Amino acid sequence: MSDAPIADVDLAKELRLRGWARKNYVTIQNRSDEWHPIVLDEMRKRDREMESQWTGQTIAGTFVPLPPTDLRRLDQAHEPVAEPNLLQADSRQPLHLLHNPRG
């Protein structure tokens, strides 16, 4: 297919077509050659993305790990948290009587 129809499409229409291609992705066997070149291009991109996921090539594989150093720090364990101080209401007195805003 020629890339000429792709150059004639404005940005908004191209983004709409690419979004449609992402949402309505189908396998290569189910695609028609008569579809818009942008749709086919985006589905080919999706094919490559899916292929890289299956082969284990992720974006994390493109980063270089940091060199090993001796600057490691191991902090001591934190002190256990003390029990919270909770106000215990007398079960014989209704709770609304415990709060006296005027007093």
Coordinates of C-alpha atoms in Angstrom, one line a residue:
M1 CA 0.0 0.0 0.0
S2 CA 1.2 3.5 -0.7
D3 CA 1.8 6.0 2.2
A4 CA 0.2 8.8 0.2
P5 CA -3.2 8.6 1.8
I6 CA -1.6 8.8 5.2
A7 CA 0.0 12.2 4.4
D8 CA -3.3 13.7 3.3
V9 CA -5.1 13.0 6.6
D10 CA -5.3 15.7 9.2
L11 CA -4.1 15.0 12.8
A12 CA -7.5 14.7 14.4
K13 CA -8.8 12.2 11.9
E14 CA -5.5 10.2 12.1
L15 CA -5.8 10.0 15.9
R16 CA -9.5 8.9 15.6
L17 CA -8.5 6.2 13.1
R18 CA -5.6 5.0 15.3
G19 CA -7.9 4.9 18.3
W20 CA -10.5 2.9 16.4
A21 CA -7.8 0.5 15.3
R22 CA -6.7 0.0 18.9
K23 CA -10.2 -0.6 20.2
N24 CA -11.2 -2.9 17.3
Y25 CA -8.0 -4.8 16.9
V26 CA -8.2 -8.0 14.9
T27 CA -5.6 -10.6 13.9
I28 CA -3.9 -10.4 10.6
Q29 CA -6.1 -13.2 9.1
N30 CA -9.2 -11.2 9.8
R31 CA -8.0 -7.8 8.3
S32 CA -9.1 -6.5 4.9
D33 CA -6.5 -4.9 2.6
E34 CA -9.2 -2.4 1.8
W35 CA -9.1 -0.8 5.2
H36 CA -7.6 2.6 5.6
P37 CA -3.8 2.6 5.6
I38 CA -3.7 4.3 9.0
V39 CA -5.8 1.6 10.6
L40 CA -3.6 -1.1 9.1
D41 CA -0.5 0.7 10.2
E42 CA -1.8 0.9 13.8
M43 CA -2.8 -2.7 13.9
R44 CA 0.7 -3.7 12.6
K45 CA 2.1 -1.6 15.5
R46 CA -0.1 -3.5 17.9
D47 CA 1.1 -6.8 16.4
R48 CA 4.7 -5.8 17.1
E49 CA 3.8 -4.7 20.7
M50 CA 2.1 -8.0 21.4
E51 CA 4.9 -10.0 19.8
S52 CA 7.5 -8.2 22.1
Q53 CA 5.3 -9.0 25.1
W54 CA 5.2 -12.7 24.2
T55 CA 9.0 -12.9 23.7
G56 CA 9.6 -11.3 27.0
Q57 CA 11.0 -8.0 25.6
T58 CA 9.6 -5.3 27.7
I59 CA 10.6 -1.7 28.2
A60 CA 12.4 -2.7 31.4
G61 CA 14.8 -4.7 29.2
T62 CA 16.0 -1.5 27.7
F63 CA 17.4 0.0 30.9
V64 CA 20.9 -0.5 32.1
P65 CA 21.1 -1.7 35.7
L66 CA 23.0 0.4 38.3
P67 CA 26.5 -0.9 39.1
P68 CA 26.9 -2.8 42.3
T69 CA 28.2 -0.7 45.2
D70 CA 29.2 -1.2 48.9
L71 CA 27.0 1.6 50.0
R72 CA 24.2 -0.5 51.4
R73 CA 22.3 0.4 54.5
L74 CA 20.2 -1.8 56.6
D75 CA 18.1 0.1 59.1
Q76 CA 17.1 -1.4 62.5
A77 CA 13.6 -2.6 63.0
H78 CA 11.1 0.0 64.2
E79 CA 9.9 0.0 67.8
P80 CA 6.5 -1.6 68.2
V81 CA 3.6 0.8 68.3
A82 CA 2.0 1.2 71.7
E83 CA -1.6 0.4 72.2
P84 CA -3.8 3.4 71.4
N85 CA -5.6 5.1 74.3
L86 CA -9.3 4.7 73.6
L87 CA -12.1 6.3 75.5
Q88 CA -14.2 3.6 77.0
A89 CA -17.8 4.5 77.5
D90 CA -19.8 3.1 80.4
S91 CA -22.1 0.6 78.7
R92 CA -25.0 1.6 81.1
Q93 CA -25.0 5.3 79.9
P94 CA -26.1 6.2 76.4
L95 CA -23.3 7.7 74.3
H96 CA -25.2 11.0 73.6
L97 CA -25.2 11.8 77.3
L98 CA -21.4 11.5 77.5
H99 CA -20.8 14.7 75.4
N100 CA -21.8 17.9 77.0
P101 CA -21.0 20.8 74.7
R102 CA -22.1 23.5 77.3
G103 CA -20.2 22.1 80.2

